[in-house]
Amino acid sequence: MLKIEGLTASVDGKAILKGIDLVVPDGEVHAIMGPNGSGKSTLSYVLAGRDGYEVTGGSAAFDGADLLAMEPEARAAAGLFLAFQYPVELPGVNNANFLRTALNAQRRARGEAELDAVQFLKLSRAEAKRLSMPDDMLKRNVNVGFSGGEKKRNEVLQMAILRPKLAILDETDSGLDIDALKIVADGVNALRGPATSALVITHYQRLLDYIVPDRVHVLAGGRIIRSGGPELALELEASGYASVVAEAA
Amino acid sequence: MSESATLETLNAVTATPYKWGFSTDIEMDMAPKGLTEDTIRLISARKEEPAWLLAWRLEAFAVWQKMEEPDWARVKHPPIDYQDLHYYAAPKKKAGPKSLDEVDPELLRTYEKLGIPLKERAILAGVEGADGEGDRPQVAMDAVFDSVSVATTFKATLAKAGVIFCPISEAVREHPNLVQKYLGSVVPQSDNFFAALNCAVFTDGSFVYIPPGVRCPMELSTYFRINARNTGQFERTLIIADAGSYVSYLEGCTAPQRDENQLHAAVVELIAHDDAQIKYSTVQNWYPGDAEGRGGIYNFVTKRGDCRGARSKISWTQVETGSAITWKYPSCVLRGDDSVGEFYSVAVTTNYQQADTGTKMIHIGRNTRSTIVSKGISAGHSNNTYRGQVKVMPKAHGARNHTQCDSLLIGSTCGAHTVPYIESRNPTAKLEHEATTSKIAEDQLFYCRQRGLSEEDAVGLIVNGFCKDVLKELPMEFAVEAQKLLAVSLEGSVG
């Protein structure tokens, strides 16, 4: 699914990622944990292709294609989804209209038939219901006036409707109460399958109680300093990042 | 870093060539360049006008000669040589063609590019018998092809309702009493420099009269086109809604692409009597000049509505994307008690366009209400100014105004300005003014692109969201056109 080799990147001339090697096979969920400032969000933005995040070396292949050479919208159409840590408000833009436009843009890019308004309404209502979200979320303007929890849930709803192959969740759990956390986890778990993968970026182990990862990686100082099974998350929770970082140094 | 990358894209997107630029080569009957009393006499004679109208024009000309071009707007342009313009141009008249085959193919191509359906083209081109049965949608159109209205449609249906909708030159002949009574009663000859000029030399435009209690059975629509090289275009529109009547009027403009600047100074007068409503919608897409700011239309327009009767209502909705310079303040004089004035505006400027636009709401009657919603979008090196006046006169007890003025900036080389004038001479008046300025943020664009939208689609989506409060005021078919226009206008500017 995703194969990253020796990836280095800088922001405003400052090196943030200093050589990332990571392979996420089809159907697996990997967690990336690490202290603040370790480069977690930078990694997600680099993979999604945000302007200003400059790749200085290495490679990233997505289903064998050169991910880093693609425009952000082409990466989306290829099946990469980023759930934002801080979802962006789009005043005056209806959530359902936004999602349908996005979904159809992706389908067009993949050579698939577009969904008409009725088909989309059916799909979006079904997904909202499955995630126990009120219909009115779709009628409101994108993230405008949403609480922190609603914004995160809206990200999960978008993910459910867009059905990506690889979902990257950038600290989607931050600021969520336990109920909202479960909804987010349900959304990710529902997506799990032999052909889909997820990269769950989180600061805390808590989310991983609900989304059990296949692998856990610790990112510190722009490098993955340790990888392991789900038990690594528990170890971090117990002993903190400092000891793991010190051990690796 | 991210900022500069976004700007680059913005600039590339904004610099889109004008998609509606073309000019039609048709035999013209043209007055020589220059403006004297003789020019005015010639115009009046060509239009076979009555003596009172010629006298009225000459009065206006005398006033205009003593006036100076206004300089208070935030627009800059080289001096206009008013003696270097043609003031009259009309396609040469032939006997009515028998079928489309006999119509000047150039004219037909123009209609085609404008997207006018075939059947309507025949009507517009004056083909005999083309306007027979009415299975067409309910939009009547009075095409102003340069100065002479080529044809008027749907007369029969409208006539049945008692509605008069015709070129104003025809109204002068057929309904002289109405024209004489109302012409200049909202915008007098001495109103301002450009209005005075228009009074002196106007060549054609539309005339609408809705009789008492009649709801106009269809939307009335006009396409204005500037077509003759170096010809100033001076339309005059007069709409009268008699007591208890309703009319919705649509005005859409595209213009041929050319290098030299063209002067356009229209006057629109609206009169609403007791309980009457006029809804006036404009999509303005005159040639804005090229990416370096060469050429483009100078659009100096005076539009004013008079809510003369009690409980009358006038709404202006405009989407302004074209013209090198826009100088335009559609206004409402709220004379009747409980009358309502509305102004909804989207003004888009890109490249080197300049727009100084807004409204005036003059509250005279008791309990008069007005609403102003203005959305300015600037990109490239353009300048976009909202200039609005809310004035409450001493007798306007209980007057209310709400003004919402939002600016959206695309890139960092453009300007947005808000110049509100608020004057209240009645202590019971309630006036509110809200203003915001924002930028299309890089994070908004990235968010949209991450969901699969192209940068241009993202800009279109964000801009249309920003303008939603105004676009929803447009009649349906116009709203769709306006949305497309916004996206196209900002193509390449990440708008």
XYZ file of C-alpha atoms in Angstrom:
744
model
C 0.000 0.000 0.000
C 2.461 2.577 1.252
C 6.216 2.323 1.107
C 8.349 5.186 2.417
C 12.123 5.120 2.047
C 14.649 7.585 3.444
C 12.116 10.397 3.368
C 13.459 13.784 4.391
C 11.503 17.025 4.376
C 11.832 20.579 5.569
C 9.524 23.462 6.382
C 10.769 27.022 5.827
C 14.234 25.623 5.285
C 14.270 23.754 8.577
C 14.741 19.982 8.371
C 11.872 18.219 10.145
C 11.840 14.696 8.735
C 15.315 13.245 8.790
C 14.968 9.911 7.055
C 11.714 8.006 7.485
C 11.441 4.349 6.491
C 7.986 2.878 6.783
C 5.994 0.166 5.057
C 2.245 -0.167 5.558
C 1.032 -3.361 3.834
C -2.505 -3.775 2.450
C -5.127 -4.262 5.118
C -2.953 -3.165 8.043
C -3.420 -0.385 10.547
C -0.235 1.259 11.763
C 0.011 3.749 14.599
C 2.580 6.494 14.740
C 3.222 7.838 18.197
C 5.648 10.396 19.427
C 6.227 13.466 21.531
C 5.197 16.935 20.393
C 7.423 18.360 17.690
C 8.664 14.975 16.531
C 7.374 15.483 12.972
C 4.090 13.543 13.117
C 1.929 16.211 11.475
C 4.689 17.072 8.999
C 4.713 13.440 7.870
C 0.960 13.522 7.245
C 1.150 16.808 5.318
C 4.082 15.612 3.230
C 2.174 12.467 2.302
C -0.923 14.519 1.387
C 1.150 17.029 -0.606
C 0.631 20.300 1.234
C 2.387 23.385 -0.171
C 5.323 24.529 1.896
C 6.306 21.052 3.044
C 9.347 20.489 0.925
C 10.580 16.987 0.245
C 14.373 17.075 0.233
C 15.079 13.394 -0.284
C 13.799 9.846 -0.279
C 10.680 8.400 -1.818
C 7.114 7.381 -1.091
C 5.261 4.858 -3.213
C 1.478 4.482 -3.027
C 0.284 1.275 -4.654
C 3.538 1.390 -6.600
C 3.007 4.925 -7.914
C 5.319 7.818 -7.061
C 3.168 9.577 -4.490
C 5.425 12.598 -4.125
C 5.106 13.478 -7.820
C 1.314 13.760 -7.618
C -0.839 16.841 -6.998
C -2.784 16.729 -3.733
C -6.083 16.142 -5.559
C -4.541 13.285 -7.564
C -3.411 11.656 -4.310
C -6.973 11.994 -3.026
C -8.369 10.419 -6.183
C -5.825 7.602 -5.872
C -7.346 6.838 -2.464
C -5.362 8.794 0.114
C -7.423 10.542 2.771
C -6.153 12.813 5.516
C -8.323 13.448 8.552
C -7.123 16.854 9.697
C -6.001 17.640 13.189
C -7.673 21.037 12.769
C -10.470 20.685 10.189
C -10.920 23.853 8.134
C -14.084 25.968 7.981
C -15.608 26.809 4.588
C -18.221 29.546 5.154
C -21.269 29.361 2.900
C -20.258 25.955 1.514
C -22.846 23.294 2.243
C -21.323 20.125 3.683
C -23.303 17.750 1.452
C -22.547 19.802 -1.655
C -18.875 19.903 -0.730
C -18.735 16.157 -0.247
C -20.598 15.373 -3.430
C -18.354 17.696 -5.413
C -15.317 16.043 -3.858
C -16.582 12.499 -4.357
C -17.514 13.169 -7.975
C -14.189 14.864 -8.662
C -12.464 11.737 -7.395
C -14.740 9.431 -9.348
C -14.200 11.469 -12.506
C -10.445 11.267 -12.020
C -10.728 7.491 -11.674
C -12.956 7.204 -14.739
C -16.002 6.185 -12.702
C -19.557 7.452 -13.180
C -20.557 10.427 -11.062
C -23.302 10.158 -8.479
C -26.388 12.268 -8.992
C -27.956 14.196 -6.139
C -30.384 11.435 -5.214
C -27.767 8.676 -5.196
C -25.468 10.823 -3.119
C -28.179 11.714 -0.644
C -28.922 8.030 -0.106
C -25.264 7.186 0.417
C -24.545 10.087 2.726
C -27.631 9.509 4.866
C -26.808 5.831 5.228
C -23.241 6.590 6.312
C -24.365 9.290 8.737
C -26.828 6.864 10.264
C -24.242 4.115 10.553
C -21.973 6.507 12.445
C -24.869 7.732 14.617
C -24.513 11.243 13.297
C -27.477 13.555 12.836
C -28.532 14.267 9.229
C -28.273 17.976 9.830
C -24.483 17.677 9.871
C -24.731 17.323 6.085
C -26.907 20.395 5.715
C -24.650 22.734 7.647
C -21.754 24.679 6.192
C -18.462 22.780 6.237
C -17.204 22.870 9.839
C -18.670 26.340 10.439
C -19.932 26.624 13.992
C -19.035 22.981 14.663
C -17.707 22.090 18.106
C -14.273 20.466 18.235
C -15.885 17.048 18.538
C -18.299 17.703 15.669
C -15.437 18.720 13.410
C -13.646 15.436 14.072
C -16.821 13.469 13.543
C -17.343 15.311 10.285
C -13.867 14.178 9.198
C -14.879 10.584 9.918
C -18.131 11.039 8.011
C -16.211 12.380 5.025
C -13.877 9.422 5.235
C -16.814 7.008 5.325
C -18.340 8.584 2.227
C -15.107 8.936 0.242
C -13.980 5.380 1.121
C -10.223 5.838 0.809
C -7.689 3.025 0.416
C -5.347 4.658 2.888
C -6.649 6.860 5.685
C -4.218 9.017 7.611
C -5.631 10.256 10.895
C -3.661 13.175 12.268
C -4.354 13.296 16.021
C -8.025 12.856 15.302
C -8.469 11.833 18.937
C -7.196 15.070 20.429
C -9.872 16.989 22.279
C -12.480 14.224 22.037
C -14.578 12.871 24.871
C -14.931 9.130 25.177
C -18.188 8.909 23.190
C -16.790 10.878 20.283
C -13.626 8.781 20.471
C -15.687 5.641 20.015
C -17.455 7.100 17.005
C -14.126 7.950 15.398
C -12.837 4.463 16.170
C -15.989 2.882 14.752
C -15.504 4.869 11.566
C -11.954 3.637 11.137
C -12.772 0.064 12.082
C -15.656 -0.007 9.606
C -13.200 0.875 6.889
C -10.869 -1.980 7.732
C -10.597 -4.655 5.087
C -8.046 -6.593 3.083
C -7.612 -3.741 0.593
C -7.617 -0.758 2.946
C -5.031 0.537 5.345
C -4.736 3.273 7.928
C -1.990 5.332 9.478
C -3.155 6.528 12.873
C -1.112 9.379 14.260
C -1.669 9.948 17.931
C -0.052 11.340 21.004
C -1.905 9.083 23.411
C -2.412 5.380 23.688
C -6.119 5.854 24.483
C -7.373 5.716 20.872
C -5.502 2.460 20.330
C -7.773 0.752 22.865
C -10.477 1.132 20.239
C -8.485 0.925 17.036
C -6.097 -1.920 17.648
C -3.080 -1.395 15.381
C -1.078 -4.092 13.656
C 2.127 -2.143 14.224
C 3.201 0.785 16.371
C 6.049 3.143 15.413
C 7.646 5.763 17.608
C 8.622 8.961 15.824
C 11.099 11.255 17.527
C 13.403 13.929 16.136
C 12.210 13.261 12.604
C 13.079 9.541 12.648
C 11.281 6.341 13.533
C 13.274 5.207 16.507
C 11.356 2.079 17.405
C 8.686 -0.171 15.955
C 6.713 -2.968 17.525
C 3.329 -4.584 18.059
C 0.351 -3.121 19.924
C 2.138 -3.773 23.202
C 4.609 -0.987 22.391
C 1.813 1.552 22.821
C 1.098 0.225 26.283
C 4.763 0.385 27.192
C 4.877 4.022 26.094
C 1.790 4.803 28.106
C 3.399 3.282 31.180
C 6.909 4.677 30.923
C 6.518 7.817 28.754
C 8.352 8.852 25.614
C 11.465 10.051 27.415
C 12.736 6.605 28.263
C 12.156 5.244 24.761
C 13.847 8.256 23.219
C 16.782 8.022 25.633
C 17.101 4.315 24.986
C 17.251 4.884 21.227
C 19.809 7.686 21.489
C 6.850 29.578 1.458
C 3.461 28.036 1.175
C 2.177 31.581 0.762
C 4.282 32.315 -2.273
C 3.456 29.036 -3.945
C -0.219 29.761 -3.501
C 0.214 33.244 -4.908
C 1.902 31.920 -7.985
C -1.010 29.657 -8.652
C -3.399 32.480 -7.943
C -1.758 34.715 -10.440
C -1.686 32.023 -13.073
C -5.358 31.324 -12.533
C -6.444 34.965 -12.457
C -4.838 35.781 -15.748
C -7.467 34.002 -17.801
C -8.265 35.495 -21.180
C -11.763 36.895 -21.553
C -13.904 34.120 -22.927
C -16.630 36.192 -24.463
C -14.562 38.561 -26.565
C -15.651 38.902 -30.154
C -16.857 41.668 -32.385
C -19.378 41.645 -35.147
C -18.759 43.162 -38.521
C -22.047 44.551 -39.686
C -22.735 47.533 -41.845
C -23.093 50.492 -39.517
C -24.865 53.782 -39.802
C -22.559 55.942 -37.744
C -22.480 59.577 -36.676
C -19.125 61.339 -37.067
C -16.935 61.585 -33.965
C -17.578 64.396 -31.548
C -20.298 65.879 -29.403
C -22.067 69.144 -30.233
C -25.674 70.273 -30.324
C -25.682 69.053 -33.903
C -24.804 65.522 -32.784
C -27.773 65.575 -30.455
C -30.046 66.952 -33.157
C -28.858 64.158 -35.435
C -29.576 61.459 -32.870
C -32.995 62.914 -32.167
C -33.778 63.204 -35.874
C -32.638 59.622 -36.646
C -34.932 58.415 -33.920
C -37.768 60.603 -35.173
C -38.284 62.073 -31.727
C -40.841 64.682 -30.705
C -39.713 68.242 -30.066
C -40.021 68.013 -26.275
C -37.462 65.233 -26.126
C -34.978 67.102 -28.270
C -35.405 70.143 -26.040
C -34.895 67.925 -22.972
C -31.695 66.493 -24.465
C -30.355 69.932 -25.315
C -31.080 71.135 -21.783
C -29.120 68.184 -20.451
C -26.264 68.941 -22.828
C -26.120 72.560 -21.613
C -25.977 71.325 -18.003
C -23.345 68.715 -18.817
C -21.051 71.274 -20.467
C -20.861 73.132 -17.162
C -20.136 69.989 -15.142
C -16.845 68.321 -14.321
C -16.094 64.635 -14.348
C -16.302 63.400 -10.745
C -12.987 62.446 -9.142
C -14.038 61.119 -5.747
C -14.166 57.445 -6.685
C -11.161 55.214 -6.095
C -10.537 54.653 -9.794
C -7.806 55.879 -12.098
C -7.865 56.208 -15.865
C -6.367 58.446 -18.518
C -8.562 61.453 -19.382
C -11.504 60.603 -21.624
C -11.700 62.713 -24.772
C -15.427 63.119 -25.185
C -14.921 64.645 -28.636
C -13.133 61.521 -29.849
C -16.151 59.215 -29.620
C -19.001 58.289 -31.897
C -22.332 58.996 -30.241
C -24.565 57.170 -32.638
C -24.204 53.839 -34.399
C -26.967 51.652 -35.749
C -26.924 48.532 -37.910
C -28.229 49.601 -41.328
C -31.865 48.793 -41.599
C -33.117 46.541 -44.340
C -36.606 45.213 -44.919
C -37.475 42.402 -42.508
C -35.836 39.121 -43.558
C -38.150 36.273 -44.543
C -36.093 33.568 -42.861
C -32.852 33.067 -40.966
C -31.102 32.427 -44.307
C -31.572 36.084 -45.129
C -30.231 37.316 -41.812
C -26.693 38.661 -41.686
C -24.659 35.573 -40.749
C -22.416 37.726 -38.559
C -25.356 38.649 -36.429
C -26.404 35.036 -36.119
C -22.911 34.028 -35.093
C -23.038 36.679 -32.376
C -26.241 35.192 -31.038
C -24.766 31.741 -31.219
C -21.780 32.786 -29.140
C -24.153 34.376 -26.675
C -25.876 31.031 -26.342
C -29.245 32.283 -27.517
C -31.530 29.425 -28.643
C -32.201 29.132 -32.364
C -35.840 30.100 -32.218
C -35.066 33.188 -30.204
C -32.320 34.112 -32.668
C -34.901 34.268 -35.421
C -37.090 36.492 -33.325
C -34.189 38.685 -32.344
C -33.089 39.018 -35.950
C -36.548 40.227 -36.847
C -37.521 37.294 -39.045
C -41.138 37.773 -40.038
C -43.565 35.465 -38.257
C -40.917 33.987 -35.985
C -42.633 35.088 -32.823
C -45.862 33.201 -33.403
C -46.751 30.560 -30.842
C -45.385 30.548 -27.322
C -43.906 27.211 -26.307
C -40.737 28.999 -25.219
C -39.829 29.362 -21.571
C -41.176 32.422 -19.864
C -38.380 34.864 -20.478
C -39.020 37.810 -22.728
C -36.000 39.506 -24.193
C -35.434 42.907 -25.653
C -32.064 42.804 -27.379
C -30.124 46.012 -27.604
C -27.705 45.387 -30.426
C -25.567 48.454 -30.240
C -27.962 51.311 -30.198
C -31.057 50.134 -31.968
C -33.132 47.394 -30.496
C -33.118 44.753 -33.179
C -36.296 43.104 -32.073
C -38.587 42.613 -29.149
C -40.076 39.295 -28.176
C -43.102 37.961 -26.447
C -45.044 41.091 -27.078
C -48.307 39.238 -27.457
C -48.272 37.506 -24.069
C -47.229 40.676 -22.371
C -49.783 42.748 -24.217
C -52.513 40.419 -22.988
C -51.499 41.286 -19.423
C -51.356 44.936 -20.353
C -47.590 45.031 -19.828
C -45.595 47.333 -22.049
C -42.053 46.097 -22.728
C -40.324 47.722 -25.680
C -37.303 49.757 -26.735
C -37.511 53.188 -25.166
C -37.341 54.816 -28.603
C -40.521 52.956 -29.499
C -42.124 53.971 -26.194
C -41.367 57.594 -27.042
C -43.478 57.141 -30.188
C -46.198 54.812 -28.867
C -46.557 55.926 -25.243
C -45.345 59.523 -25.196
C -47.400 60.519 -22.162
C -45.896 57.813 -19.950
C -42.368 58.557 -21.088
C -42.727 62.288 -20.701
C -44.234 61.866 -17.246
C -41.535 59.599 -15.852
C -38.326 60.175 -17.827
C -35.850 62.031 -15.635
C -38.176 61.940 -12.642
C -35.774 59.718 -10.689
C -32.459 60.690 -12.250
C -32.798 64.292 -13.440
C -30.634 65.769 -16.192
C -28.465 67.588 -13.662
C -27.957 64.548 -11.388
C -24.320 63.908 -12.173
C -21.805 64.252 -14.964
C -22.399 60.863 -16.548
C -26.167 60.958 -16.113
C -26.282 64.370 -17.782
C -24.247 63.000 -20.674
C -26.639 60.089 -20.958
C -29.660 62.401 -20.983
C -28.116 64.318 -23.865
C -27.106 61.423 -26.073
C -28.914 58.229 -25.010
C -29.724 56.157 -28.027
C -31.848 53.307 -26.786
C -32.716 51.043 -23.929
C -35.755 49.364 -22.486
C -39.085 50.675 -21.358
C -41.368 48.744 -19.050
C -44.779 49.634 -17.704
C -46.756 47.292 -15.483
C -50.377 48.380 -15.008
C -52.044 48.485 -11.593
C -52.491 45.122 -9.878
C -50.668 43.132 -12.583
C -48.050 40.571 -11.774
C -45.845 40.486 -14.862
C -46.356 36.972 -16.311
C -42.655 36.420 -17.096
C -39.185 37.602 -16.237
C -38.157 40.447 -18.509
C -34.646 40.175 -19.853
C -32.308 42.347 -21.839
C -28.981 41.620 -23.415
C -26.889 44.697 -23.857
C -23.927 44.551 -26.155
C -21.443 47.189 -27.109
C -20.529 46.505 -30.676
C -19.285 49.423 -32.693
C -15.666 50.408 -32.376
C -15.150 53.579 -30.339
C -18.841 54.026 -29.829
C -19.921 55.196 -26.452
C -22.937 53.305 -25.340
C -25.609 55.274 -23.566
C -28.621 53.172 -22.713
C -31.606 54.529 -20.957
C -33.931 52.217 -19.083
C -37.197 53.231 -17.522
C -39.356 50.841 -15.505
C -42.646 51.836 -13.953
C -44.551 49.488 -11.649
C -47.985 50.916 -11.055
C -49.917 50.357 -7.819
C -49.907 46.775 -6.584
C -47.942 45.392 -9.519
C -44.829 43.197 -9.636
C -42.019 42.812 -12.123
C -38.677 41.025 -12.212
C -36.202 42.390 -14.722
C -32.942 40.724 -15.739
C -30.063 42.490 -17.381
C -27.055 40.615 -18.692
C -24.055 41.953 -20.520
C -21.151 40.588 -22.497
C -19.044 42.661 -24.830
C -16.624 42.076 -27.697
C -12.949 42.107 -26.966
C -11.062 45.170 -28.112
C -7.923 47.128 -27.351
C -9.140 50.656 -26.789
C -11.243 51.682 -23.860
C -14.903 52.135 -24.365
C -17.157 54.453 -22.479
C -20.432 53.183 -21.170
C -22.720 55.533 -19.253
C -26.158 54.073 -18.761
C -29.031 55.407 -16.724
C -31.683 53.176 -15.191
C -34.740 54.661 -13.509
C -37.237 52.587 -11.540
C -40.509 53.829 -10.153
C -42.609 51.771 -7.758
C -46.033 53.057 -6.787
C -48.125 51.961 -3.772
C -47.630 48.268 -2.935
C -45.635 47.690 -6.119
C -42.456 45.612 -6.281
C -39.552 45.780 -8.700
C -36.770 43.239 -8.671
C -33.867 44.269 -10.878
C -31.060 41.752 -11.409
C -27.843 42.342 -13.297
C -25.037 40.099 -14.418
C -22.392 42.418 -15.808
C -19.577 40.904 -17.827
C -18.251 43.637 -20.074
C -14.769 43.152 -21.435
C -12.473 43.864 -18.447
C -9.232 44.533 -20.334
C -6.336 42.141 -20.769
C -4.037 40.728 -18.091
C -1.799 43.825 -18.316
C -4.762 46.173 -17.859
C -5.012 47.249 -21.510
C -8.431 47.961 -22.900
C -11.706 47.186 -21.264
C -14.966 48.988 -20.746
C -15.358 52.084 -18.593
C -18.698 51.532 -16.966
C -20.108 54.682 -15.393
C -23.682 53.860 -14.556
C -26.409 55.684 -12.692
C -29.122 53.389 -11.400
C -31.763 54.599 -9.049
C -35.122 53.358 -7.866
C -37.845 55.509 -6.413
C -40.135 53.807 -3.926
C -42.689 56.469 -4.551
C -45.676 54.690 -3.067
C -46.446 53.359 0.384
C -45.335 49.746 1.034
C -43.480 49.638 -2.267
C -40.286 47.633 -2.632
C -37.268 47.806 -4.906
C -34.496 45.183 -4.893
C -31.245 45.522 -6.758
C -29.156 42.393 -7.191
C -25.942 42.618 -9.144
C -23.061 40.345 -10.060
C -20.304 42.499 -11.455
C -17.365 40.631 -12.958
C -16.491 42.671 -16.020
C -15.388 46.163 -17.080
C -11.998 47.787 -16.614
C -13.685 50.367 -14.408
C -16.998 49.991 -12.641
C -18.558 53.114 -11.167
C -22.010 52.193 -10.093
C -24.294 52.792 -7.121
C -27.790 51.361 -7.624
C -29.825 53.274 -5.083
C -33.238 53.472 -3.508
C -35.144 56.571 -2.552
C -37.548 55.336 0.119
C -40.176 58.000 -0.179
C -43.346 56.004 0.538
C -44.126 55.057 4.139
C -43.188 51.443 4.949
C -41.296 51.121 1.691
C -38.350 48.701 1.404
C -35.060 48.994 -0.431
C -32.596 46.152 -0.957
C -29.145 45.944 -2.488
C -27.340 42.660 -2.971
C -24.014 42.841 -4.729
C -21.099 40.658 -5.740
C -18.232 42.541 -7.347
C -15.237 40.597 -8.629
C -12.055 42.302 -9.790
C -8.998 40.575 -11.204
C -5.866 41.653 -13.080
C -5.970 45.486 -13.184
C -9.727 45.961 -12.885
C -11.077 48.735 -10.687
C -14.495 48.692 -9.108
C -15.990 51.424 -6.996
C -19.510 50.276 -6.352
C -22.158 50.300 -3.679
C -25.509 51.866 -3.036
C -27.421 54.727 -1.526
C -30.450 54.202 0.658
C -32.284 57.446 1.278
C -34.929 57.036 3.965
C -37.622 59.708 3.642
C -40.891 57.976 4.603
C -41.852 56.540 7.976
C -40.868 52.993 8.895
C -38.800 52.591 5.786
C -36.403 49.668 5.764
C -33.290 48.905 3.797
C -30.863 45.996 3.541
C -27.413 46.101 2.010
C -25.343 42.981 1.421
C -22.121 43.589 -0.456
C -19.487 40.985 -1.293
C -16.278 42.212 -2.877
C -13.700 39.786 -4.239
C -10.330 41.090 -5.364
C -7.502 39.240 -7.067
C -4.418 40.104 -9.086
C -3.552 43.817 -9.005
C -7.136 44.947 -8.809
C -8.864 47.413 -6.530
C -12.330 46.852 -5.169
C -14.154 49.525 -3.197
C -17.531 49.393 -1.529
C -18.958 52.884 -1.230
C -22.362 53.165 0.367
C -24.531 55.818 1.858
C -27.381 55.397 4.295
C -29.232 58.605 4.914
C -32.193 59.042 7.226
C -34.206 62.216 6.772
C -35.942 63.994 9.687
C -39.406 62.564 8.982
C -38.291 58.947 8.578
C -39.460 57.793 11.990
C -38.600 54.189 12.716
C -36.287 53.823 9.731
C -34.062 50.765 9.793
C -30.981 49.725 7.865
C -28.750 46.722 8.041
C -25.513 46.743 6.100
C -23.252 43.734 5.686
C -20.080 44.339 3.789
C -17.579 41.544 3.230
C -14.345 41.540 1.280
C -12.392 38.535 0.130
C -8.798 38.940 -0.968
C -7.015 36.550 -3.275
C -3.279 37.083 -3.174
C -1.488 40.065 -1.674
C -1.254 42.565 -4.558
C -4.929 43.533 -4.641
C -6.878 46.001 -2.571
C -10.263 46.031 -0.846
C -11.753 49.177 0.609
C -14.966 49.948 2.426
C -16.273 53.502 2.512
C -19.587 53.776 4.343
C -21.321 57.127 4.794
C -23.997 57.066 7.464
C -26.139 60.065 8.200
C -29.136 60.020 10.506
C -31.335 63.002 11.176
C -33.971 61.084 13.056
C -33.252 59.742 16.552
C -35.617 56.765 16.161
C -33.643 55.287 13.294
C -31.762 52.016 13.795
C -28.712 51.568 11.637
C -26.334 48.614 11.712
C -23.128 48.185 9.805
C -20.990 45.066 9.756
C -17.838 44.657 7.716
C -15.300 41.860 7.365
C -12.207 41.280 5.294
C -10.764 37.835 4.774
C -8.394 35.989 2.522
C -8.852 32.667 0.834
C -6.585 30.815 3.145
C -4.013 28.314 2.014
C -5.468 25.836 4.501
C -8.918 26.109 2.898
C -7.476 25.354 -0.527
C -5.418 22.476 0.757
C -8.394 21.047 2.615
C -10.471 21.066 -0.582
C -7.675 19.615 -2.701
C -7.066 16.868 -0.165
C -10.700 15.884 -0.689
C -10.088 15.650 -4.427
C -11.064 19.071 -5.783
C -8.816 20.840 -8.253
C -7.492 24.190 -7.131
C -9.841 25.999 -9.504
C -12.877 24.079 -8.327
C -11.852 24.780 -4.757
C -11.640 28.488 -5.471
C -15.010 28.403 -7.218
C -16.560 26.605 -4.279
C -15.128 28.974 -1.688
C -16.056 32.077 -3.661
C -19.566 30.848 -4.327
C -19.919 30.094 -0.633
C -18.740 33.583 0.166
C -21.318 35.062 -2.220
C -24.192 32.779 -1.291
C -26.259 35.456 0.460
C -26.302 37.467 -2.748
C -26.607 34.651 -5.303
C -29.716 33.293 -3.618
C -31.442 36.578 -4.444
C -31.025 36.004 -8.181
C -33.721 34.331 -10.254
C -32.857 30.644 -10.666
C -31.608 30.614 -14.268
C -29.530 33.709 -13.611
C -28.057 32.278 -10.420
C -26.659 29.290 -12.300
C -25.145 31.560 -14.938
C -23.700 33.803 -12.250
C -22.094 30.897 -10.412
C -20.388 29.764 -13.598
C -19.340 33.304 -14.330
C -17.736 33.669 -10.901
C -15.759 30.486 -11.352
C -14.693 31.423 -14.884
C -13.773 34.975 -13.916
C -11.472 33.724 -11.221
C -9.986 30.862 -13.201
C -6.268 30.980 -12.669
C -6.543 33.291 -9.675
C -7.339 30.633 -7.118
C -10.435 32.616 -6.269
